[in-house]
PDB file of C-alpha atoms and ligand atoms in Angstrom:
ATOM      1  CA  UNK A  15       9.738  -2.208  -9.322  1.00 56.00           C
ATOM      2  CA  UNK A  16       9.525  -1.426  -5.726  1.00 67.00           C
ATOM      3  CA  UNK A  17       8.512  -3.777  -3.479  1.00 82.00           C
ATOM      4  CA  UNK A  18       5.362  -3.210  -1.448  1.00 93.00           C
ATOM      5  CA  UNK A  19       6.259  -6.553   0.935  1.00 97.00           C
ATOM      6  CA  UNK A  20       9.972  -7.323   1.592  1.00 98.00           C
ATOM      7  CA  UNK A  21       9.364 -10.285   4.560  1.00 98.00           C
ATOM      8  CA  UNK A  22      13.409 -11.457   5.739  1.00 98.00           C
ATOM      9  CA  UNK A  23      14.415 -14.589   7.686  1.00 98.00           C
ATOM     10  CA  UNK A  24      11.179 -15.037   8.889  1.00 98.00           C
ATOM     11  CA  UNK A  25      10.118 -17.864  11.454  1.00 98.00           C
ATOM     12  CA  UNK A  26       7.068 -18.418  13.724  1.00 98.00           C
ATOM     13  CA  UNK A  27       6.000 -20.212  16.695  1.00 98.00           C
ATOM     14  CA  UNK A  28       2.911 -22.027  18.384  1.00 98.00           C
ATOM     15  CA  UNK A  29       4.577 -21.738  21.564  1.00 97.00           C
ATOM     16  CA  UNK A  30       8.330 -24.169  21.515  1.00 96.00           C
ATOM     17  CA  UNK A  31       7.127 -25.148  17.919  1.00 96.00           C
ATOM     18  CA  UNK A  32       8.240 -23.715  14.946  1.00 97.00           C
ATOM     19  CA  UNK A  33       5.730 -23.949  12.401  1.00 98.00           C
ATOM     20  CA  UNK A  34       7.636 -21.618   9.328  1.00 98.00           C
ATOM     21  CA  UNK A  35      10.977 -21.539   9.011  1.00 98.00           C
ATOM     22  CA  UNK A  36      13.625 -18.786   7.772  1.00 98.00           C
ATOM     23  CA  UNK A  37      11.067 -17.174   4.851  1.00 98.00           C
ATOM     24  CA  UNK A  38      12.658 -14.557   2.949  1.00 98.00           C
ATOM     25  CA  UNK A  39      10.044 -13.083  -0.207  1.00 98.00           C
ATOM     26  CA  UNK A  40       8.777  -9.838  -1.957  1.00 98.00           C
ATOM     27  CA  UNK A  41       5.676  -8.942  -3.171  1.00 97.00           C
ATOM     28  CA  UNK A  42       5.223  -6.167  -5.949  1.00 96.00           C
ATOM     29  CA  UNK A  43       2.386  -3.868  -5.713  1.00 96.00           C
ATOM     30  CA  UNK A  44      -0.882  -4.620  -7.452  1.00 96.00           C
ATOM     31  CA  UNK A  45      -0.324  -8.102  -8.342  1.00 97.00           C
ATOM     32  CA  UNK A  46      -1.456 -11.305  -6.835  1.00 98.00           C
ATOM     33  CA  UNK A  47       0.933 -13.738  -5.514  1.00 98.00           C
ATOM     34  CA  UNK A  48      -0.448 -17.021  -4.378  1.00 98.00           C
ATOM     35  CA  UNK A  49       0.878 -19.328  -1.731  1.00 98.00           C
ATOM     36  CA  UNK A  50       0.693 -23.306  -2.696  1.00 98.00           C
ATOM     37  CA  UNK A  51       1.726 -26.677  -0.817  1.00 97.00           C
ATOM     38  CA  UNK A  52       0.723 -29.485   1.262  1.00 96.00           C
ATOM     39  CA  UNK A  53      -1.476 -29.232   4.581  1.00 95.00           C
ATOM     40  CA  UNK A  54       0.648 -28.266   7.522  1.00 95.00           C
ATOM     41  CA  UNK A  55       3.068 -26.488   5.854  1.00 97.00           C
ATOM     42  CA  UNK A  56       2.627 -23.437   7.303  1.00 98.00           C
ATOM     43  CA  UNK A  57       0.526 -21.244   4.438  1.00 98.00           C
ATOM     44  CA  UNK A  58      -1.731 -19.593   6.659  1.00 97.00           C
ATOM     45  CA  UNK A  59       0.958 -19.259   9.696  1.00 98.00           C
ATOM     46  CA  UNK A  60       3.023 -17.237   7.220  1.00 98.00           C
ATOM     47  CA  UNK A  61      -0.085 -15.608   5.687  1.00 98.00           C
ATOM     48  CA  UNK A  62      -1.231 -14.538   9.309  1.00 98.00           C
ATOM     49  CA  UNK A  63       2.554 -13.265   9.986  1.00 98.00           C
ATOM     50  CA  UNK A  64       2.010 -10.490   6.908  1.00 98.00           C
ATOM     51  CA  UNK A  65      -0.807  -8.340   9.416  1.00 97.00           C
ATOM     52  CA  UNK A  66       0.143  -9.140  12.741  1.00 98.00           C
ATOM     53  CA  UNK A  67      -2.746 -11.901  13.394  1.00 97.00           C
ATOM     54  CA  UNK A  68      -0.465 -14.740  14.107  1.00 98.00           C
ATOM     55  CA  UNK A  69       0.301 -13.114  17.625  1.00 97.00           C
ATOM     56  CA  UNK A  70      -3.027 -13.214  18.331  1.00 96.00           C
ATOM     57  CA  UNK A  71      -3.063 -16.868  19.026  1.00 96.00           C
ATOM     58  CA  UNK A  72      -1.367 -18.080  22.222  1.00 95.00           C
ATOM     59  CA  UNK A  73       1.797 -18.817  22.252  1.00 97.00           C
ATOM     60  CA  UNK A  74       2.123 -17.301  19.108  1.00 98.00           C
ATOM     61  CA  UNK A  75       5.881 -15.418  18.126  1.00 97.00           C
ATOM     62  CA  UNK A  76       7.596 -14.408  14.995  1.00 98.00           C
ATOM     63  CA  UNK A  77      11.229 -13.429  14.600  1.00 98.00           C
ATOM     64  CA  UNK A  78      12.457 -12.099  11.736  1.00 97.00           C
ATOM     65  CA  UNK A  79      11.481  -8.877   9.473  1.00 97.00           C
ATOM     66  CA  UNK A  80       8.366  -8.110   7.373  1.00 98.00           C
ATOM     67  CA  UNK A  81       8.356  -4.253   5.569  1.00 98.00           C
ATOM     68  CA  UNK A  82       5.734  -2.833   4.289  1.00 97.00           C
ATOM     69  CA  UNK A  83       6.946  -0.301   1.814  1.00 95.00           C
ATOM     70  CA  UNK A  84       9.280   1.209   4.444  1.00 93.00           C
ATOM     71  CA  UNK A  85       7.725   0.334   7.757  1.00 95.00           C
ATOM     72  CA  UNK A  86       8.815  -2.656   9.495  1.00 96.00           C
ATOM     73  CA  UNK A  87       5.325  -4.338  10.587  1.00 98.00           C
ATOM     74  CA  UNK A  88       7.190  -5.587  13.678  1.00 97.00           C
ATOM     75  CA  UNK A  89       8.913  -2.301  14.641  1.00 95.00           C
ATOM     76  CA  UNK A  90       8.754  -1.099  18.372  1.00 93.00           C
ATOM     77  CA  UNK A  91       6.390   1.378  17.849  1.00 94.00           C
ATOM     78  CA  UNK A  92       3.922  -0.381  15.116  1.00 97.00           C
ATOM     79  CA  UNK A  93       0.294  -0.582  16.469  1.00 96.00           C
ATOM     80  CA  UNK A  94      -0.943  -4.069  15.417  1.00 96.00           C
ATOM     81  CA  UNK A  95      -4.563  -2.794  14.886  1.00 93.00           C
ATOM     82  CA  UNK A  96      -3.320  -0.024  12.483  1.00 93.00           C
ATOM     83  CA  UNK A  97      -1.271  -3.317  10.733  1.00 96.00           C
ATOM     84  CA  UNK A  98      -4.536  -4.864  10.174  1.00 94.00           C
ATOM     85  CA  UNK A  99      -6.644  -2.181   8.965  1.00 91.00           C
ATOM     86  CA  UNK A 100      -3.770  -1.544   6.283  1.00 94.00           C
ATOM     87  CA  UNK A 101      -3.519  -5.334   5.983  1.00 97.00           C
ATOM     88  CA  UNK A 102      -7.186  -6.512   5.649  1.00 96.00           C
ATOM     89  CA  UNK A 103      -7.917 -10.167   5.675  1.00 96.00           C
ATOM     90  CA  UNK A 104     -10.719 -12.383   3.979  1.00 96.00           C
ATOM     91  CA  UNK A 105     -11.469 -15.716   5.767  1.00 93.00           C
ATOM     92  CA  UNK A 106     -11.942 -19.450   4.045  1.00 92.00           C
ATOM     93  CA  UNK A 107     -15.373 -19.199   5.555  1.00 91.00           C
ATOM     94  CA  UNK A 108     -17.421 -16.385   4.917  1.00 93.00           C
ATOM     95  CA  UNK A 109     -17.627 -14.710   8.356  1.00 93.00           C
ATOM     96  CA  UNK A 110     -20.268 -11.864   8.592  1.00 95.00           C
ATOM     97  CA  UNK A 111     -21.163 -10.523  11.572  1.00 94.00           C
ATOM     98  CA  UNK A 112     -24.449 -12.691  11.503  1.00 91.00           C
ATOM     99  CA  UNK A 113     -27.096 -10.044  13.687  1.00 92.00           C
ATOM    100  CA  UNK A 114     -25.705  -7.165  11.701  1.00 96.00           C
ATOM    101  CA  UNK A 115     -27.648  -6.211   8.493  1.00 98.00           C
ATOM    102  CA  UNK A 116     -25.773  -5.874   5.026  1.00 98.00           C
ATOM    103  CA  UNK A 117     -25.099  -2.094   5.350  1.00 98.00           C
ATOM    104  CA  UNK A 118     -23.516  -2.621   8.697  1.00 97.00           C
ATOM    105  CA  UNK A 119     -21.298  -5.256   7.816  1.00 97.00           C
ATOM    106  CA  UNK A 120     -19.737  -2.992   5.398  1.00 97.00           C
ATOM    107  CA  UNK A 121     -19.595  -0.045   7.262  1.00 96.00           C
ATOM    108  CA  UNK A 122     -18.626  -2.133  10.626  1.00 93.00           C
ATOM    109  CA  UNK A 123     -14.654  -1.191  10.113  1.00 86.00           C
ATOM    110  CA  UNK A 124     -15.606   2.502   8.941  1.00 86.00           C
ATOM    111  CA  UNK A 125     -17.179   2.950  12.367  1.00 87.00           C
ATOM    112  CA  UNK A 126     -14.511   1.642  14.525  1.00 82.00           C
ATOM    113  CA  UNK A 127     -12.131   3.922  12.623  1.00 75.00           C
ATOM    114  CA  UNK A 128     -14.030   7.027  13.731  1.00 75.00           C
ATOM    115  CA  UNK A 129     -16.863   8.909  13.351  1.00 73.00           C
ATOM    116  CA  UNK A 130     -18.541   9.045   9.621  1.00 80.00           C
ATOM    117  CA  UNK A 131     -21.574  11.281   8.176  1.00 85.00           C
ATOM    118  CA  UNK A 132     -24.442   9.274   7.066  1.00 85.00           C
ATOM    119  CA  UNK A 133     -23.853  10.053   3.404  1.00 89.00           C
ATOM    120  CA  UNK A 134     -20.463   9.896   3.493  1.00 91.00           C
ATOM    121  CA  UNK A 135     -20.876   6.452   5.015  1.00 94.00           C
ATOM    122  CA  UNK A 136     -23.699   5.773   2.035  1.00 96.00           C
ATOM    123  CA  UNK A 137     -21.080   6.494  -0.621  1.00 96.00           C
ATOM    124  CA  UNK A 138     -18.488   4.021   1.080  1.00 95.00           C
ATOM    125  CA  UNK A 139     -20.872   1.395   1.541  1.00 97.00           C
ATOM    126  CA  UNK A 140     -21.894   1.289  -2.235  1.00 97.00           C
ATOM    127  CA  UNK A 141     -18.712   1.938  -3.271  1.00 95.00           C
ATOM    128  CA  UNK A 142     -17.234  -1.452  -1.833  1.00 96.00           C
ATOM    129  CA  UNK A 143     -20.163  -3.086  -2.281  1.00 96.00           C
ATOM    130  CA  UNK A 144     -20.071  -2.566  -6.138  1.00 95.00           C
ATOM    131  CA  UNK A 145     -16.337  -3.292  -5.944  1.00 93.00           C
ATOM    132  CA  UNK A 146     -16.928  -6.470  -4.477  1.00 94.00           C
ATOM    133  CA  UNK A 147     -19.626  -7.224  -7.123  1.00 93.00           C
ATOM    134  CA  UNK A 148     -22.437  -7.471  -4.892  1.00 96.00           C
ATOM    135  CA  UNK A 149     -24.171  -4.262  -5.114  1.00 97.00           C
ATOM    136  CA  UNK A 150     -26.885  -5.519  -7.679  1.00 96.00           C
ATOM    137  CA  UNK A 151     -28.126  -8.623  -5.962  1.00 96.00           C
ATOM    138  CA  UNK A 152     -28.266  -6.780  -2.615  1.00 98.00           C
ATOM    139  CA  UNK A 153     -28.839  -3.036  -3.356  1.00 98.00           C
ATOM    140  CA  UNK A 154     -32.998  -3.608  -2.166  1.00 98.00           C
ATOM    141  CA  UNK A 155     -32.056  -5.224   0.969  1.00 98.00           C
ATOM    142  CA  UNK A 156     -29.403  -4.059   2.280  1.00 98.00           C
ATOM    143  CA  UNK A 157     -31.161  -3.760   5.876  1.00 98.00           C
ATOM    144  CA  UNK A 158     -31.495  -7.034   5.621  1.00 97.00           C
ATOM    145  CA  UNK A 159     -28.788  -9.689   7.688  1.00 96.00           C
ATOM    146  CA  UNK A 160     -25.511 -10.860   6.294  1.00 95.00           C
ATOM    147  CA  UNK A 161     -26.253 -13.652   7.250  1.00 93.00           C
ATOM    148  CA  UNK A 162     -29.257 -14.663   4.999  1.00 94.00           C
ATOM    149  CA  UNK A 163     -26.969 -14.496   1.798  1.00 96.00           C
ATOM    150  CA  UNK A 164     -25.556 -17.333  -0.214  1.00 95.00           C
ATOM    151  CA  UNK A 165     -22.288 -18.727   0.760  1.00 94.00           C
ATOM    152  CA  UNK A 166     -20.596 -16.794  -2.112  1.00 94.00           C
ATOM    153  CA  UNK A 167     -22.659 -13.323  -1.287  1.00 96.00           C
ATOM    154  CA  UNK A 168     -21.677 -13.973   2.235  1.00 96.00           C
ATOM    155  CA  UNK A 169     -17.890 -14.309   0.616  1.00 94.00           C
ATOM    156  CA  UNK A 170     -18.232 -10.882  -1.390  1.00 96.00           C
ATOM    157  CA  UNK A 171     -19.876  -9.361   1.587  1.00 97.00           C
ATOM    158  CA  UNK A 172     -16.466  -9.819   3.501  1.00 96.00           C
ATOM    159  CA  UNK A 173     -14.248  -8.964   0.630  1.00 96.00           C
ATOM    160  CA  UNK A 174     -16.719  -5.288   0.605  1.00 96.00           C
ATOM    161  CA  UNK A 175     -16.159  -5.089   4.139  1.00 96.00           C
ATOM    162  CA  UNK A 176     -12.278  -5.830   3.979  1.00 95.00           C
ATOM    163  CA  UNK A 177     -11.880  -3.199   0.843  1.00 95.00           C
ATOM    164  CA  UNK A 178     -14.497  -0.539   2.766  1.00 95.00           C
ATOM    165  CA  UNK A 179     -11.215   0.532   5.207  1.00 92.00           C
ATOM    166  CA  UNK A 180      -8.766   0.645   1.846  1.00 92.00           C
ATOM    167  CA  UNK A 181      -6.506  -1.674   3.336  1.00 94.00           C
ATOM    168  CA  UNK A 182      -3.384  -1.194   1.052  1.00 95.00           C
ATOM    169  CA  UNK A 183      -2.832  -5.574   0.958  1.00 97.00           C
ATOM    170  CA  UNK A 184      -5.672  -8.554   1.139  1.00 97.00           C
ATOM    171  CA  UNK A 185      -5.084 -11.295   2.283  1.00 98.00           C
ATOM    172  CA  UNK A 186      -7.000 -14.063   1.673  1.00 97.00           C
ATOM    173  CA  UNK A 187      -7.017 -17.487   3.313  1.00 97.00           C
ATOM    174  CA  UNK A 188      -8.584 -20.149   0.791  1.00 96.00           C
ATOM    175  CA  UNK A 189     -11.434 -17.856   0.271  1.00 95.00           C
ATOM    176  CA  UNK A 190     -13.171 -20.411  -2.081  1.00 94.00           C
ATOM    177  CA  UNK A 191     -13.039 -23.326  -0.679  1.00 91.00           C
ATOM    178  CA  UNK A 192     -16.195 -23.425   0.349  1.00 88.00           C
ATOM    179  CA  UNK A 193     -17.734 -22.086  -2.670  1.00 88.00           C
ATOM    180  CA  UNK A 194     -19.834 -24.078  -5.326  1.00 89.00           C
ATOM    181  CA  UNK A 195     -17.638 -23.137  -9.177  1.00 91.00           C
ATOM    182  CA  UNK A 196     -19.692 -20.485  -9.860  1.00 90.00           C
ATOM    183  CA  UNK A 197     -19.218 -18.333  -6.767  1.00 89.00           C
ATOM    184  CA  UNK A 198     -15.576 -19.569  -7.172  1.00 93.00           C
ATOM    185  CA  UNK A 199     -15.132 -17.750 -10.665  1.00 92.00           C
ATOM    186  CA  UNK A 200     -16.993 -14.719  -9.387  1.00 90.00           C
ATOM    187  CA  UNK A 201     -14.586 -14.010  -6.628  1.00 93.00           C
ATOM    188  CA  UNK A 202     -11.614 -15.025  -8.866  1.00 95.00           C
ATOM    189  CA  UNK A 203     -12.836 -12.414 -11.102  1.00 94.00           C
ATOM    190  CA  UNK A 204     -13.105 -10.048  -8.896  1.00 93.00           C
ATOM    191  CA  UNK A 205      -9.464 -10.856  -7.572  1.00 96.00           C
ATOM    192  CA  UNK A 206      -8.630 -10.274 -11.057  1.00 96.00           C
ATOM    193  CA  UNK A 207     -10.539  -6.455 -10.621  1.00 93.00           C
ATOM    194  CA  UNK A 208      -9.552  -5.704  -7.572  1.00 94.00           C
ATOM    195  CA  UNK A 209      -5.398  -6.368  -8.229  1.00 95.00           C
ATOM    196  CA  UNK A 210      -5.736  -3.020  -9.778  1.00 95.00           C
ATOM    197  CA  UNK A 211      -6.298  -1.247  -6.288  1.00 94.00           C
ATOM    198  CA  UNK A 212      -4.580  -3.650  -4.338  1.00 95.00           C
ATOM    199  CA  UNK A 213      -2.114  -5.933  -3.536  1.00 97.00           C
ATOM    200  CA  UNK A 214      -3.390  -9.634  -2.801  1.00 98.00           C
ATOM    201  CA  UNK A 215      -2.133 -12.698  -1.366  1.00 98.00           C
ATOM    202  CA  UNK A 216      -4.237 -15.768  -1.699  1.00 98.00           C
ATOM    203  CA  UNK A 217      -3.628 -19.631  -0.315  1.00 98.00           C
ATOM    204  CA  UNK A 218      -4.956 -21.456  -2.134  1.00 97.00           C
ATOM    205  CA  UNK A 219      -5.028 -25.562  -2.472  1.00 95.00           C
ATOM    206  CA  UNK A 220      -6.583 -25.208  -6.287  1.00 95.00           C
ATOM    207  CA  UNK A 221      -3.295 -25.356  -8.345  1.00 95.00           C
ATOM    208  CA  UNK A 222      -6.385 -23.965 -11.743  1.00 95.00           C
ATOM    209  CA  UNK A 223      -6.918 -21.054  -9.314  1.00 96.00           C
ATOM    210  CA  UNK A 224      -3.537 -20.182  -8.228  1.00 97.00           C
ATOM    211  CA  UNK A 225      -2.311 -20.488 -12.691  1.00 97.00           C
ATOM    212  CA  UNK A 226      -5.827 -18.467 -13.638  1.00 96.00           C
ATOM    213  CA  UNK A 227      -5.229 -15.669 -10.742  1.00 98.00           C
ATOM    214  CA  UNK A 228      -2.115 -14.890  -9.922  1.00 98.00           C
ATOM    215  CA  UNK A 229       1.135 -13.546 -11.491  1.00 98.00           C
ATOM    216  CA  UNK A 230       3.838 -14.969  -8.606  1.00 98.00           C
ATOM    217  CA  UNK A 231       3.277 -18.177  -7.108  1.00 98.00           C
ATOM    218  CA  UNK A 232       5.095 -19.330  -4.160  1.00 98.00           C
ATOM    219  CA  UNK A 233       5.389 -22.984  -3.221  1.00 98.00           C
ATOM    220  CA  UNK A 234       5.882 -24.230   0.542  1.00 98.00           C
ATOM    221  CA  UNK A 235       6.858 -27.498   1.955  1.00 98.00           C
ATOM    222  CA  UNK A 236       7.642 -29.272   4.684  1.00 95.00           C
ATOM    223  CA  UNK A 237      10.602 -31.538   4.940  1.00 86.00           C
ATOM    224  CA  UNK A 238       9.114 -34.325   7.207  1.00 89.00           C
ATOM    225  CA  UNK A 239       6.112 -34.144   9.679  1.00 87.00           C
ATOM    226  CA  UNK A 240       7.058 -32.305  12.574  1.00 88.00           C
ATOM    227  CA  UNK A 241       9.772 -30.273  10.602  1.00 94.00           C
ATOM    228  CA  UNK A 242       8.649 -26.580  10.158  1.00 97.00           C
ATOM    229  CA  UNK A 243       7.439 -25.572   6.886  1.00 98.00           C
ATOM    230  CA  UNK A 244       9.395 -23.489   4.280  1.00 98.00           C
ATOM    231  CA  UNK A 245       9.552 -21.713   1.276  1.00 98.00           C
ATOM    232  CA  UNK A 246      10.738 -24.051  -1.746  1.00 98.00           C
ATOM    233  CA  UNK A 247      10.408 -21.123  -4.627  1.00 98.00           C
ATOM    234  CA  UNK A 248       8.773 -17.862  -5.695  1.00 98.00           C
ATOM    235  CA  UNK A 249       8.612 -17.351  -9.205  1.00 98.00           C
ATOM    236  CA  UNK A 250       6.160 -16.159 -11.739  1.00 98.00           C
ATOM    237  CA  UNK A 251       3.263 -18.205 -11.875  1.00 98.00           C
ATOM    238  CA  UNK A 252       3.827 -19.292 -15.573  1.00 98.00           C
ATOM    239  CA  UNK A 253       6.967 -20.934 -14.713  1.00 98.00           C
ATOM    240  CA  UNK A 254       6.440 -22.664 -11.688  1.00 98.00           C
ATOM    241  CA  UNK A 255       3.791 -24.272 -13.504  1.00 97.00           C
ATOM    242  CA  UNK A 256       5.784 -24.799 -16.804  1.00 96.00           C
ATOM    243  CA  UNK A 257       8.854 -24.767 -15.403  1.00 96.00           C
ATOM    244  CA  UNK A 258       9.894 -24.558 -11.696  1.00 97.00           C
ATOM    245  CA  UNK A 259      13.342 -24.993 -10.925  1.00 97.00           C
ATOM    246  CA  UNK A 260      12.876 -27.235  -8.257  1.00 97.00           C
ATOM    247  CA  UNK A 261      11.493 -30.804  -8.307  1.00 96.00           C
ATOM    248  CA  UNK A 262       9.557 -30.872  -5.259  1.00 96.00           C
ATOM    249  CA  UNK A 263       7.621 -27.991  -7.053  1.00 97.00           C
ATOM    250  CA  UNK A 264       7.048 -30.172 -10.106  1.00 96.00           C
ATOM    251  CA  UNK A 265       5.975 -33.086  -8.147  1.00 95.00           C
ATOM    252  CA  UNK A 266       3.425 -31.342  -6.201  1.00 96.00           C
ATOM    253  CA  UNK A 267       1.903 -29.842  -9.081  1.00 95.00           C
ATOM    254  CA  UNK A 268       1.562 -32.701 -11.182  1.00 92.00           C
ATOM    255  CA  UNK A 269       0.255 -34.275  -8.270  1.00 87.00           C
ATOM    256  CA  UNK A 270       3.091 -36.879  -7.844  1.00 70.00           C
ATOM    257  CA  UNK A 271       3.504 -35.547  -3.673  1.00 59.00           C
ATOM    258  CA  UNK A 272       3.801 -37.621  -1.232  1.00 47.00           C
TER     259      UNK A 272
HETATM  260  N1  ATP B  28      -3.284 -22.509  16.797  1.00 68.80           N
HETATM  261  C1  ATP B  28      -2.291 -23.367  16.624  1.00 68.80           C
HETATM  262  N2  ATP B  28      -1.628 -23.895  17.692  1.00 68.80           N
HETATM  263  C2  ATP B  28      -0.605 -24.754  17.524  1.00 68.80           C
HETATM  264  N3  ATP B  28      -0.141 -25.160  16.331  1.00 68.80           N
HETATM  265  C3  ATP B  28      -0.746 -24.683  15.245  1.00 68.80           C
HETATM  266  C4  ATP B  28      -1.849 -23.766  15.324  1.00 68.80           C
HETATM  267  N4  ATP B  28      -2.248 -23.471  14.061  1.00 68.80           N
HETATM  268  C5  ATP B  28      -1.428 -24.174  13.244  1.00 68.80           C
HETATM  269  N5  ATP B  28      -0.520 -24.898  13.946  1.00 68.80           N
HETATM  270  C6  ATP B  28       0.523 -25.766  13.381  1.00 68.80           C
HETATM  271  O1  ATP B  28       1.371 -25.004  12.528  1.00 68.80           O
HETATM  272  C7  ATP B  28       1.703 -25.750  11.361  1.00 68.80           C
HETATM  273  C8  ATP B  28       1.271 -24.952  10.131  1.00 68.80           C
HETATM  274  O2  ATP B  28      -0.147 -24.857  10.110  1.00 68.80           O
HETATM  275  P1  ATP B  28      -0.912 -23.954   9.070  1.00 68.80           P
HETATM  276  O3  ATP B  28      -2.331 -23.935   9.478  1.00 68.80           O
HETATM  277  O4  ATP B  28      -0.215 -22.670   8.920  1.00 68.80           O
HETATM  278  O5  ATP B  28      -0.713 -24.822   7.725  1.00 68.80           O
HETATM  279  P2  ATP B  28      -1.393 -24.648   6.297  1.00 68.80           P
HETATM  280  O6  ATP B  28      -0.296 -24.765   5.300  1.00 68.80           O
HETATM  281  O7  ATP B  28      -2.240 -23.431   6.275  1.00 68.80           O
HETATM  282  O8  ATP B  28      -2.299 -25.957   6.207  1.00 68.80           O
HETATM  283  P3  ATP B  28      -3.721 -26.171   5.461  1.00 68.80           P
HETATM  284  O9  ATP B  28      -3.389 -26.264   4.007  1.00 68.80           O
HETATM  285  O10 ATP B  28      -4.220 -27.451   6.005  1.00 68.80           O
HETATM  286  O11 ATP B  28      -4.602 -25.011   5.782  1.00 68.80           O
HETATM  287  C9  ATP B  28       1.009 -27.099  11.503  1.00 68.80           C
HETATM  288  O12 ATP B  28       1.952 -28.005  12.032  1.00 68.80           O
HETATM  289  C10 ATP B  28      -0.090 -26.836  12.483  1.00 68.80           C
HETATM  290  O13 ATP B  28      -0.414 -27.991  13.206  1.00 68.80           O
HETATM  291 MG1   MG B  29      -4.283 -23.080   6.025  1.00 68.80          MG
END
């Protein structure tokens, strides 16, 4: 199948330090890869890496290749903004604007793109919110603040926001961790919807999440402390955690690290 991510010999930086090392993967379109391993190892560095965020910080650098379908992310002429808009990203805490009411949380990234016609902007608005399986809870308030919903509204609020712009990938950075179980199945579910739009990376530290979610899982480790992380395997999810053909993987999923 072709690839919709093709990242080569990637490695990136906090300034002198390199925090990933050499990460070669591919990602298929509309499926959901998740990204295991211990703390440190560089999960959301490489995560950040896949829309151009990871520059943001200071002292941030990458070398190395990341395609998506046939445009290098990295190219000369790549805008980063347009990267991120076609690369959306969900947060591990739920991160709406807090002043701006429901509606305009959606509809923030619809406005920055350019100029929208009130019904047009209507139809977008539902449209992710139902997608992110919100719309019934907040369909009566929806001039209401983002910030007054539960954590795991708040959660779905950003996932209707991220999908509003049809970004083409989501990323998501340990989206659930601060979720009570319930909220935690309803955005796994709706991971589960959503694959069939998109194409989703998750980190996740829940190995049950990562085996109930996603078809490819990839696990990362680090050698020693201070040693950039890297990629140990990518395989499909039902054999790295039957099977994987490395024994690092097997220890760290049968909880036998460190
Ligand atoms: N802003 C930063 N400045 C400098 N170093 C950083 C920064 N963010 C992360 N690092 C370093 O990069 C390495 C990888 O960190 P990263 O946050 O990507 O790991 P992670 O696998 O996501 O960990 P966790 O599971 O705890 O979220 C670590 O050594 C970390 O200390
Ligand atoms: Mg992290």
């Amino acid at each position: 199948m072709a690839k919709r991510i093709d990242v080569s010999g990637l490695s990136a930086y906090y300034g002198n330090h390199r925090a990933i090392d050499d990460i070669s993967m591919t990602v298929e379109p509309r499926s959901v890869t998740a990204f295991i391993g211990p703390s440190g190892c560089g999960k959301s560095t490489f995560l950040r890496t896949l829309n151009r965020m990871h520059e943001v910080t200071p002292g941030g650098r990458v070398e190395g290749k990341v395609m998506l379908d046939d445009q290098n992310l990295y190219g000369k002429d790549v805008d980063p903004v347009a990267v991120r808009r076609t690369v959306g990203m969900v947060f591990q805490r739920p991160n709406p604007f807090p002043t701006m009411s429901i509606f305009d949380n959606v509809a923030a990234g619809l406005r920055l793109n350019g100029r929208y016609r009130k019904s047009e902007l209507n139809d977008v608005v539902e449209r992710s919110l139902k997608g992110a399986n919100l719309w019934n809870e907040v369909k009566d308030r929806l001039n209401k603040p983002g910030s007054g919903l539960s954590g795991g509204q708040q959660q779905r609020l950003c996932i209707a926001r991220a999908i509003a712009v049809e970004p083409d990938v989501l990323l998501m950075d340990e989206p659930c961790s601060a979720l009570d179980p319930i909220s935690t199945l309803a955005i796994e579910d709706l991971i589960c919807e959503l694959k069939e739009r998109f194409t989703i990376v998750i980190v996740t530290h829940n190995m049950q999440q990562a085996a109930r979610v996603s078809d490819r899982t990839a696990f990362f480790n680090l050698a020693a402390v201070g040693q950039p992380g890297k990629l140990v395997e990518i395989d499909d999810t039902e054999r790295i955690f039957s099977n994987p053909s490395v024994q690092a993987t097997e220890d760290y999923i049968s909880g036998r690290f460190g």
